[in-house]
PDB file of C-alpha atoms in Angstrom:
ATOM      1  CA  UNK U 179      40.053 -38.538  29.991  1.00 45.00           C
ATOM      2  CA  UNK U 180      38.596 -35.520  28.333  1.00 46.00           C
ATOM      3  CA  UNK U 181      36.016 -36.256  25.709  1.00 46.00           C
ATOM      4  CA  UNK U 182      35.988 -34.111  22.642  1.00 49.00           C
ATOM      5  CA  UNK U 183      32.777 -33.828  20.680  1.00 47.00           C
ATOM      6  CA  UNK U 184      33.137 -33.764  16.945  1.00 48.00           C
ATOM      7  CA  UNK U 185      33.070 -30.256  15.527  1.00 52.00           C
ATOM      8  CA  UNK U 186      29.736 -29.222  14.086  1.00 53.00           C
ATOM      9  CA  UNK U 187      29.758 -29.419  10.325  1.00 55.00           C
ATOM     10  CA  UNK U 188      30.131 -26.084   8.629  1.00 53.00           C
ATOM     11  CA  UNK U 189      26.928 -24.887   6.989  1.00 52.00           C
ATOM     12  CA  UNK U 190      26.816 -25.766   3.338  1.00 50.00           C
ATOM     13  CA  UNK U 191      27.501 -22.712   1.225  1.00 53.00           C
ATOM     14  CA  UNK U 192      24.593 -21.432  -0.821  1.00 55.00           C
ATOM     15  CA  UNK U 193      24.655 -23.047  -4.182  1.00 70.00           C
ATOM     16  CA  UNK U 194      25.585 -20.498  -6.808  1.00 85.00           C
ATOM     17  CA  UNK U 195      24.160 -22.755  -9.466  1.00 87.00           C
ATOM     18  CA  UNK U 196      20.846 -22.993  -7.612  1.00 86.00           C
ATOM     19  CA  UNK U 197      20.605 -19.227  -7.262  1.00 88.00           C
ATOM     20  CA  UNK U 198      21.431 -18.780 -10.926  1.00 90.00           C
ATOM     21  CA  UNK U 199      18.726 -21.276 -11.850  1.00 91.00           C
ATOM     22  CA  UNK U 200      16.231 -19.433  -9.655  1.00 92.00           C
ATOM     23  CA  UNK U 201      17.054 -16.142 -11.345  1.00 93.00           C
ATOM     24  CA  UNK U 202      16.800 -17.764 -14.764  1.00 96.00           C
ATOM     25  CA  UNK U 203      13.381 -19.240 -13.946  1.00 96.00           C
ATOM     26  CA  UNK U 204      12.089 -15.909 -12.716  1.00 97.00           C
ATOM     27  CA  UNK U 205      13.417 -14.189 -15.830  1.00 97.00           C
ATOM     28  CA  UNK U 206      11.806 -16.840 -18.022  1.00 97.00           C
ATOM     29  CA  UNK U 207       8.421 -16.188 -16.411  1.00 98.00           C
ATOM     30  CA  UNK U 208       8.725 -12.422 -16.884  1.00 97.00           C
ATOM     31  CA  UNK U 209       9.825 -12.769 -20.499  1.00 97.00           C
ATOM     32  CA  UNK U 210       7.098 -15.315 -21.268  1.00 98.00           C
ATOM     33  CA  UNK U 211       4.418 -13.075 -19.768  1.00 97.00           C
ATOM     34  CA  UNK U 212       5.722 -10.028 -21.623  1.00 97.00           C
ATOM     35  CA  UNK U 213       5.614 -11.919 -24.902  1.00 96.00           C
ATOM     36  CA  UNK U 214       2.073 -13.161 -24.293  1.00 96.00           C
ATOM     37  CA  UNK U 215       0.946  -9.661 -23.327  1.00 95.00           C
ATOM     38  CA  UNK U 216       1.814  -8.361 -26.785  1.00 90.00           C
ATOM     39  CA  UNK U 217      -1.610  -9.592 -27.841  1.00 85.00           C
ATOM     40  CA  UNK U 218      -3.793  -9.418 -24.728  1.00 91.00           C
ATOM     41  CA  UNK U 219      -4.360  -7.685 -21.407  1.00 94.00           C
ATOM     42  CA  UNK U 220      -2.986  -9.015 -18.143  1.00 96.00           C
ATOM     43  CA  UNK U 221      -6.524  -9.553 -16.851  1.00 95.00           C
ATOM     44  CA  UNK U 222      -7.054 -12.177 -19.569  1.00 94.00           C
ATOM     45  CA  UNK U 223      -3.802 -14.049 -18.959  1.00 96.00           C
ATOM     46  CA  UNK U 224      -3.552 -17.280 -16.973  1.00 96.00           C
ATOM     47  CA  UNK U 225      -0.726 -18.731 -14.903  1.00 97.00           C
ATOM     48  CA  UNK U 226      -0.769 -21.928 -16.955  1.00 97.00           C
ATOM     49  CA  UNK U 227      -0.269 -19.954 -20.169  1.00 97.00           C
ATOM     50  CA  UNK U 228       2.732 -18.194 -18.702  1.00 98.00           C
ATOM     51  CA  UNK U 229       4.356 -21.301 -17.243  1.00 98.00           C
ATOM     52  CA  UNK U 230       3.773 -23.245 -20.455  1.00 97.00           C
ATOM     53  CA  UNK U 231       5.480 -20.498 -22.454  1.00 97.00           C
ATOM     54  CA  UNK U 232       8.325 -20.360 -19.917  1.00 97.00           C
ATOM     55  CA  UNK U 233       8.780 -24.150 -19.871  1.00 96.00           C
ATOM     56  CA  UNK U 234       8.007 -24.383 -16.157  1.00 96.00           C
ATOM     57  CA  UNK U 235       5.341 -26.042 -14.040  1.00 94.00           C
ATOM     58  CA  UNK U 236       2.452 -23.998 -12.612  1.00 94.00           C
ATOM     59  CA  UNK U 237       3.744 -24.773  -9.123  1.00 94.00           C
ATOM     60  CA  UNK U 238       7.056 -23.196 -10.106  1.00 94.00           C
ATOM     61  CA  UNK U 239       5.322 -19.893 -10.785  1.00 97.00           C
ATOM     62  CA  UNK U 240       4.385 -19.458  -7.132  1.00 96.00           C
ATOM     63  CA  UNK U 241       7.979 -19.799  -5.994  1.00 95.00           C
ATOM     64  CA  UNK U 242       8.557 -16.405  -7.588  1.00 96.00           C
ATOM     65  CA  UNK U 243       5.251 -14.515  -7.607  1.00 97.00           C
ATOM     66  CA  UNK U 244       2.134 -14.582  -5.456  1.00 97.00           C
ATOM     67  CA  UNK U 245      -0.028 -14.030  -8.525  1.00 97.00           C
ATOM     68  CA  UNK U 246      -0.021 -12.478 -11.988  1.00 97.00           C
ATOM     69  CA  UNK U 247      -0.685  -9.039 -10.541  1.00 97.00           C
ATOM     70  CA  UNK U 248       2.634  -9.202  -8.675  1.00 98.00           C
ATOM     71  CA  UNK U 249       4.394 -10.266 -11.868  1.00 98.00           C
ATOM     72  CA  UNK U 250       2.714  -7.352 -13.645  1.00 97.00           C
ATOM     73  CA  UNK U 251       3.996  -4.887 -11.066  1.00 97.00           C
ATOM     74  CA  UNK U 252       7.557  -6.093 -11.710  1.00 97.00           C
ATOM     75  CA  UNK U 253       7.043  -5.587 -15.446  1.00 97.00           C
ATOM     76  CA  UNK U 254       5.854  -2.035 -14.769  1.00 95.00           C
ATOM     77  CA  UNK U 255       9.015  -1.308 -12.789  1.00 93.00           C
ATOM     78  CA  UNK U 256      11.173  -2.770 -15.557  1.00 94.00           C
ATOM     79  CA  UNK U 257       9.234  -0.894 -18.241  1.00 91.00           C
ATOM     80  CA  UNK U 258      10.093   2.516 -16.828  1.00 88.00           C
ATOM     81  CA  UNK U 259      13.385   1.913 -15.038  1.00 86.00           C
ATOM     82  CA  UNK U 260      15.680   2.510 -18.019  1.00 80.00           C
ATOM     83  CA  UNK U 261      13.649   5.472 -19.231  1.00 82.00           C
ATOM     84  CA  UNK U 262      13.979   7.071 -15.771  1.00 80.00           C
ATOM     85  CA  UNK U 263      17.749   6.721 -15.947  1.00 82.00           C
ATOM     86  CA  UNK U 264      18.047   8.010 -19.512  1.00 82.00           C
ATOM     87  CA  UNK U 265      15.802  11.056 -19.099  1.00 82.00           C
ATOM     88  CA  UNK U 266      17.387  11.875 -15.741  1.00 79.00           C
ATOM     89  CA  UNK U 267      20.788  11.889 -17.426  1.00 79.00           C
ATOM     90  CA  UNK U 268      19.502  14.297 -20.090  1.00 82.00           C
ATOM     91  CA  UNK U 269      17.989  16.781 -17.647  1.00 77.00           C
ATOM     92  CA  UNK U 270      20.935  16.551 -15.277  1.00 75.00           C
ATOM     93  CA  UNK U 271      23.189  17.721 -18.090  1.00 70.00           C
ATOM     94  CA  UNK U 272      23.902  21.253 -19.167  1.00 66.00           C
ATOM     95  CA  UNK U 273      22.620  23.098 -22.176  1.00 69.00           C
ATOM     96  CA  UNK U 274      19.782  25.253 -23.411  1.00 79.00           C
ATOM     97  CA  UNK U 275      16.233  24.070 -22.801  1.00 79.00           C
ATOM     98  CA  UNK U 276      15.633  23.368 -26.489  1.00 83.00           C
ATOM     99  CA  UNK U 277      18.725  21.161 -26.626  1.00 86.00           C
ATOM    100  CA  UNK U 278      17.534  19.232 -23.569  1.00 85.00           C
ATOM    101  CA  UNK U 279      14.137  18.788 -25.227  1.00 89.00           C
ATOM    102  CA  UNK U 280      15.714  17.465 -28.420  1.00 91.00           C
ATOM    103  CA  UNK U 281      17.835  15.031 -26.424  1.00 90.00           C
ATOM    104  CA  UNK U 282      14.870  13.830 -24.379  1.00 90.00           C
ATOM    105  CA  UNK U 283      12.826  13.066 -27.509  1.00 93.00           C
ATOM    106  CA  UNK U 284      15.790  11.168 -28.975  1.00 92.00           C
ATOM    107  CA  UNK U 285      16.099   9.191 -25.736  1.00 90.00           C
ATOM    108  CA  UNK U 286      12.401   8.306 -25.771  1.00 92.00           C
ATOM    109  CA  UNK U 287      12.527   7.193 -29.412  1.00 93.00           C
ATOM    110  CA  UNK U 288      15.591   5.045 -28.745  1.00 92.00           C
ATOM    111  CA  UNK U 289      13.965   3.477 -25.683  1.00 91.00           C
ATOM    112  CA  UNK U 290      10.807   2.618 -27.631  1.00 93.00           C
ATOM    113  CA  UNK U 291      12.840   1.104 -30.460  1.00 93.00           C
ATOM    114  CA  UNK U 292      14.803  -1.040 -28.015  1.00 93.00           C
ATOM    115  CA  UNK U 293      11.936  -2.073 -25.732  1.00 93.00           C
ATOM    116  CA  UNK U 294       8.694  -2.085 -27.758  1.00 94.00           C
ATOM    117  CA  UNK U 295       7.112  -4.958 -25.817  1.00 95.00           C
ATOM    118  CA  UNK U 296       7.470  -3.060 -22.534  1.00 95.00           C
ATOM    119  CA  UNK U 297       5.906   0.072 -24.021  1.00 94.00           C
ATOM    120  CA  UNK U 298       2.976  -1.898 -25.445  1.00 94.00           C
ATOM    121  CA  UNK U 299       2.509  -3.455 -22.025  1.00 95.00           C
ATOM    122  CA  UNK U 300       2.345   0.006 -20.435  1.00 93.00           C
ATOM    123  CA  UNK U 301      -0.084   1.199 -23.091  1.00 91.00           C
ATOM    124  CA  UNK U 302      -2.434  -1.704 -22.339  1.00 91.00           C
ATOM    125  CA  UNK U 303      -2.163  -1.721 -18.570  1.00 94.00           C
ATOM    126  CA  UNK U 304      -1.972   1.999 -17.722  1.00 91.00           C
ATOM    127  CA  UNK U 305      -5.766   2.013 -17.652  1.00 91.00           C
ATOM    128  CA  UNK U 306      -6.264  -1.764 -17.585  1.00 89.00           C
ATOM    129  CA  UNK U 307      -8.351  -3.986 -15.377  1.00 89.00           C
ATOM    130  CA  UNK U 308      -5.719  -5.141 -12.858  1.00 96.00           C
ATOM    131  CA  UNK U 309      -5.744  -2.542 -10.086  1.00 96.00           C
ATOM    132  CA  UNK U 310      -2.340  -3.316  -8.489  1.00 97.00           C
ATOM    133  CA  UNK U 311      -0.739  -2.914 -11.913  1.00 97.00           C
ATOM    134  CA  UNK U 312      -2.677   0.289 -12.650  1.00 96.00           C
ATOM    135  CA  UNK U 313      -1.587   1.621  -9.277  1.00 96.00           C
ATOM    136  CA  UNK U 314       2.015   0.612  -9.971  1.00 96.00           C
ATOM    137  CA  UNK U 315       2.008   2.504 -13.288  1.00 95.00           C
ATOM    138  CA  UNK U 316       0.634   5.599 -11.536  1.00 94.00           C
ATOM    139  CA  UNK U 317       3.212   5.275  -8.743  1.00 94.00           C
ATOM    140  CA  UNK U 318       6.118   4.895 -11.175  1.00 92.00           C
ATOM    141  CA  UNK U 319       4.996   7.923 -13.195  1.00 93.00           C
ATOM    142  CA  UNK U 320       4.640   9.913  -9.972  1.00 94.00           C
ATOM    143  CA  UNK U 321       8.165   8.903  -8.961  1.00 92.00           C
ATOM    144  CA  UNK U 322       9.387   9.857 -12.432  1.00 91.00           C
ATOM    145  CA  UNK U 323       7.800  13.310 -12.024  1.00 93.00           C
ATOM    146  CA  UNK U 324       9.315  13.681  -8.554  1.00 93.00           C
ATOM    147  CA  UNK U 325      12.792  12.886  -9.899  1.00 90.00           C
ATOM    148  CA  UNK U 326      12.359  15.354 -12.744  1.00 90.00           C
ATOM    149  CA  UNK U 327      11.081  18.037 -10.360  1.00 93.00           C
ATOM    150  CA  UNK U 328      14.276  17.593  -8.370  1.00 91.00           C
ATOM    151  CA  UNK U 329      16.343  18.172 -11.495  1.00 88.00           C
ATOM    152  CA  UNK U 330      14.304  21.265 -12.365  1.00 89.00           C
ATOM    153  CA  UNK U 331      15.317  22.689  -8.988  1.00 90.00           C
ATOM    154  CA  UNK U 332      18.834  23.251 -10.336  1.00 86.00           C
ATOM    155  CA  UNK U 333      17.804  24.572 -13.753  1.00 84.00           C
ATOM    156  CA  UNK U 334      18.205  28.378 -13.946  1.00 83.00           C
ATOM    157  CA  UNK U 335      14.662  29.054 -15.184  1.00 84.00           C
ATOM    158  CA  UNK U 336      12.964  27.092 -12.411  1.00 89.00           C
ATOM    159  CA  UNK U 337      15.415  27.148  -9.506  1.00 88.00           C
ATOM    160  CA  UNK U 338      13.424  29.819  -7.644  1.00 91.00           C
ATOM    161  CA  UNK U 339      10.040  28.187  -8.239  1.00 94.00           C
ATOM    162  CA  UNK U 340       8.115  26.605  -5.409  1.00 94.00           C
ATOM    163  CA  UNK U 341       8.362  22.832  -5.072  1.00 94.00           C
ATOM    164  CA  UNK U 342       4.681  22.531  -6.002  1.00 95.00           C
ATOM    165  CA  UNK U 343       5.155  24.503  -9.216  1.00 95.00           C
ATOM    166  CA  UNK U 344       8.234  22.509 -10.202  1.00 95.00           C
ATOM    167  CA  UNK U 345       6.277  19.317  -9.589  1.00 95.00           C
ATOM    168  CA  UNK U 346       3.432  20.592 -11.793  1.00 95.00           C
ATOM    169  CA  UNK U 347       5.863  21.360 -14.624  1.00 95.00           C
ATOM    170  CA  UNK U 348       7.544  17.983 -14.211  1.00 93.00           C
ATOM    171  CA  UNK U 349       4.192  16.228 -14.480  1.00 95.00           C
ATOM    172  CA  UNK U 350       3.473  18.058 -17.745  1.00 94.00           C
ATOM    173  CA  UNK U 351       6.830  16.926 -19.140  1.00 92.00           C
ATOM    174  CA  UNK U 352       6.344  13.320 -17.991  1.00 91.00           C
ATOM    175  CA  UNK U 353       2.835  13.164 -19.429  1.00 93.00           C
ATOM    176  CA  UNK U 354       4.099  14.347 -22.835  1.00 93.00           C
ATOM    177  CA  UNK U 355       7.055  11.952 -22.756  1.00 91.00           C
ATOM    178  CA  UNK U 356       4.927   8.941 -21.915  1.00 91.00           C
ATOM    179  CA  UNK U 357       2.257   9.882 -24.453  1.00 93.00           C
ATOM    180  CA  UNK U 358       4.985  10.222 -27.078  1.00 94.00           C
ATOM    181  CA  UNK U 359       6.403   6.791 -26.235  1.00 93.00           C
ATOM    182  CA  UNK U 360       2.961   5.178 -26.475  1.00 93.00           C
ATOM    183  CA  UNK U 361       2.331   6.851 -29.832  1.00 95.00           C
ATOM    184  CA  UNK U 362       5.737   5.864 -31.237  1.00 95.00           C
ATOM    185  CA  UNK U 363       5.429   2.169 -30.447  1.00 93.00           C
ATOM    186  CA  UNK U 364       2.675   1.506 -32.992  1.00 90.00           C
ATOM    187  CA  UNK U 365       3.841   3.988 -35.640  1.00 95.00           C
ATOM    188  CA  UNK U 366       5.619   3.278 -38.911  1.00 93.00           C
ATOM    189  CA  UNK U 367       8.841   5.067 -39.879  1.00 88.00           C
ATOM    190  CA  UNK U 368       7.124   8.057 -41.479  1.00 89.00           C
ATOM    191  CA  UNK U 369       4.713   8.470 -38.605  1.00 96.00           C
ATOM    192  CA  UNK U 370       7.547   8.303 -36.066  1.00 95.00           C
ATOM    193  CA  UNK U 371       9.199  11.348 -37.643  1.00 94.00           C
ATOM    194  CA  UNK U 372       5.949  13.324 -37.368  1.00 96.00           C
ATOM    195  CA  UNK U 373       5.319  12.150 -33.795  1.00 96.00           C
ATOM    196  CA  UNK U 374       8.829  13.160 -32.712  1.00 95.00           C
ATOM    197  CA  UNK U 375       8.425  16.564 -34.362  1.00 95.00           C
ATOM    198  CA  UNK U 376       5.092  17.107 -32.613  1.00 96.00           C
ATOM    199  CA  UNK U 377       6.588  16.040 -29.275  1.00 95.00           C
ATOM    200  CA  UNK U 378       9.401  18.563 -29.609  1.00 95.00           C
ATOM    201  CA  UNK U 379       6.904  21.316 -30.417  1.00 96.00           C
ATOM    202  CA  UNK U 380       4.696  20.412 -27.463  1.00 95.00           C
ATOM    203  CA  UNK U 381       7.633  20.273 -25.042  1.00 93.00           C
ATOM    204  CA  UNK U 382       8.924  23.614 -26.327  1.00 93.00           C
ATOM    205  CA  UNK U 383       5.479  25.120 -25.840  1.00 94.00           C
ATOM    206  CA  UNK U 384       5.453  23.849 -22.250  1.00 93.00           C
ATOM    207  CA  UNK U 385       8.923  25.294 -21.740  1.00 90.00           C
ATOM    208  CA  UNK U 386       7.944  28.640 -23.266  1.00 91.00           C
ATOM    209  CA  UNK U 387       4.920  28.842 -20.991  1.00 92.00           C
ATOM    210  CA  UNK U 388       7.062  28.000 -17.983  1.00 90.00           C
ATOM    211  CA  UNK U 389       9.334  30.978 -18.656  1.00 87.00           C
ATOM    212  CA  UNK U 390       6.382  33.315 -18.251  1.00 87.00           C
ATOM    213  CA  UNK U 391       4.793  31.448 -15.349  1.00 89.00           C
ATOM    214  CA  UNK U 392       3.930  33.445 -12.263  1.00 82.00           C
ATOM    215  CA  UNK U 393       2.727  31.471  -9.274  1.00 71.00           C
ATOM    216  CA  UNK U 394      -0.738  32.505  -8.160  1.00 59.00           C
TER     217      UNK U 394
END
């Protein structure tokens, strides 16, 4: 008589509800930290403050992040991700340089209006006391400049430039864009108009200089 062992039970499928809860908890921690950072630097924030604001236990924090610096790095990535996409779309489009500049300033202003807490976070932490977060801001801005340099490679005025010169120009543009965003976030309506006008002038000046640039 042949014995038949019972078939091994199929592995339980991953619980969709559990994964959704995990994502929700992580999001709650990020949102709670971002809200608390409206009024203080990351270096002064505690895990208990964040978990209390998120409605979670301190132990729950460490299921998602090793420490607050790791959480801060994620906030840096989120802070600049949408702006990368929006500005890339502008510079990937066609049109005269001045039109691209006008569109980029409009994009920056819209991003600041929609995500002021993220921009304030960047303003505080770009030169703040948490080194991994400072490094993450620098790395994201460098990546932003690298993406923009790639787009400048197909623009008629800069297509025949060296990669190093395109990167230098891209860094000038990124620096002005980020400085404009940081200035806009704390400005009132009248000040925002003046800041946007100044940004357009500065970007046009950079563009004008680039047209007459000769690599040394």
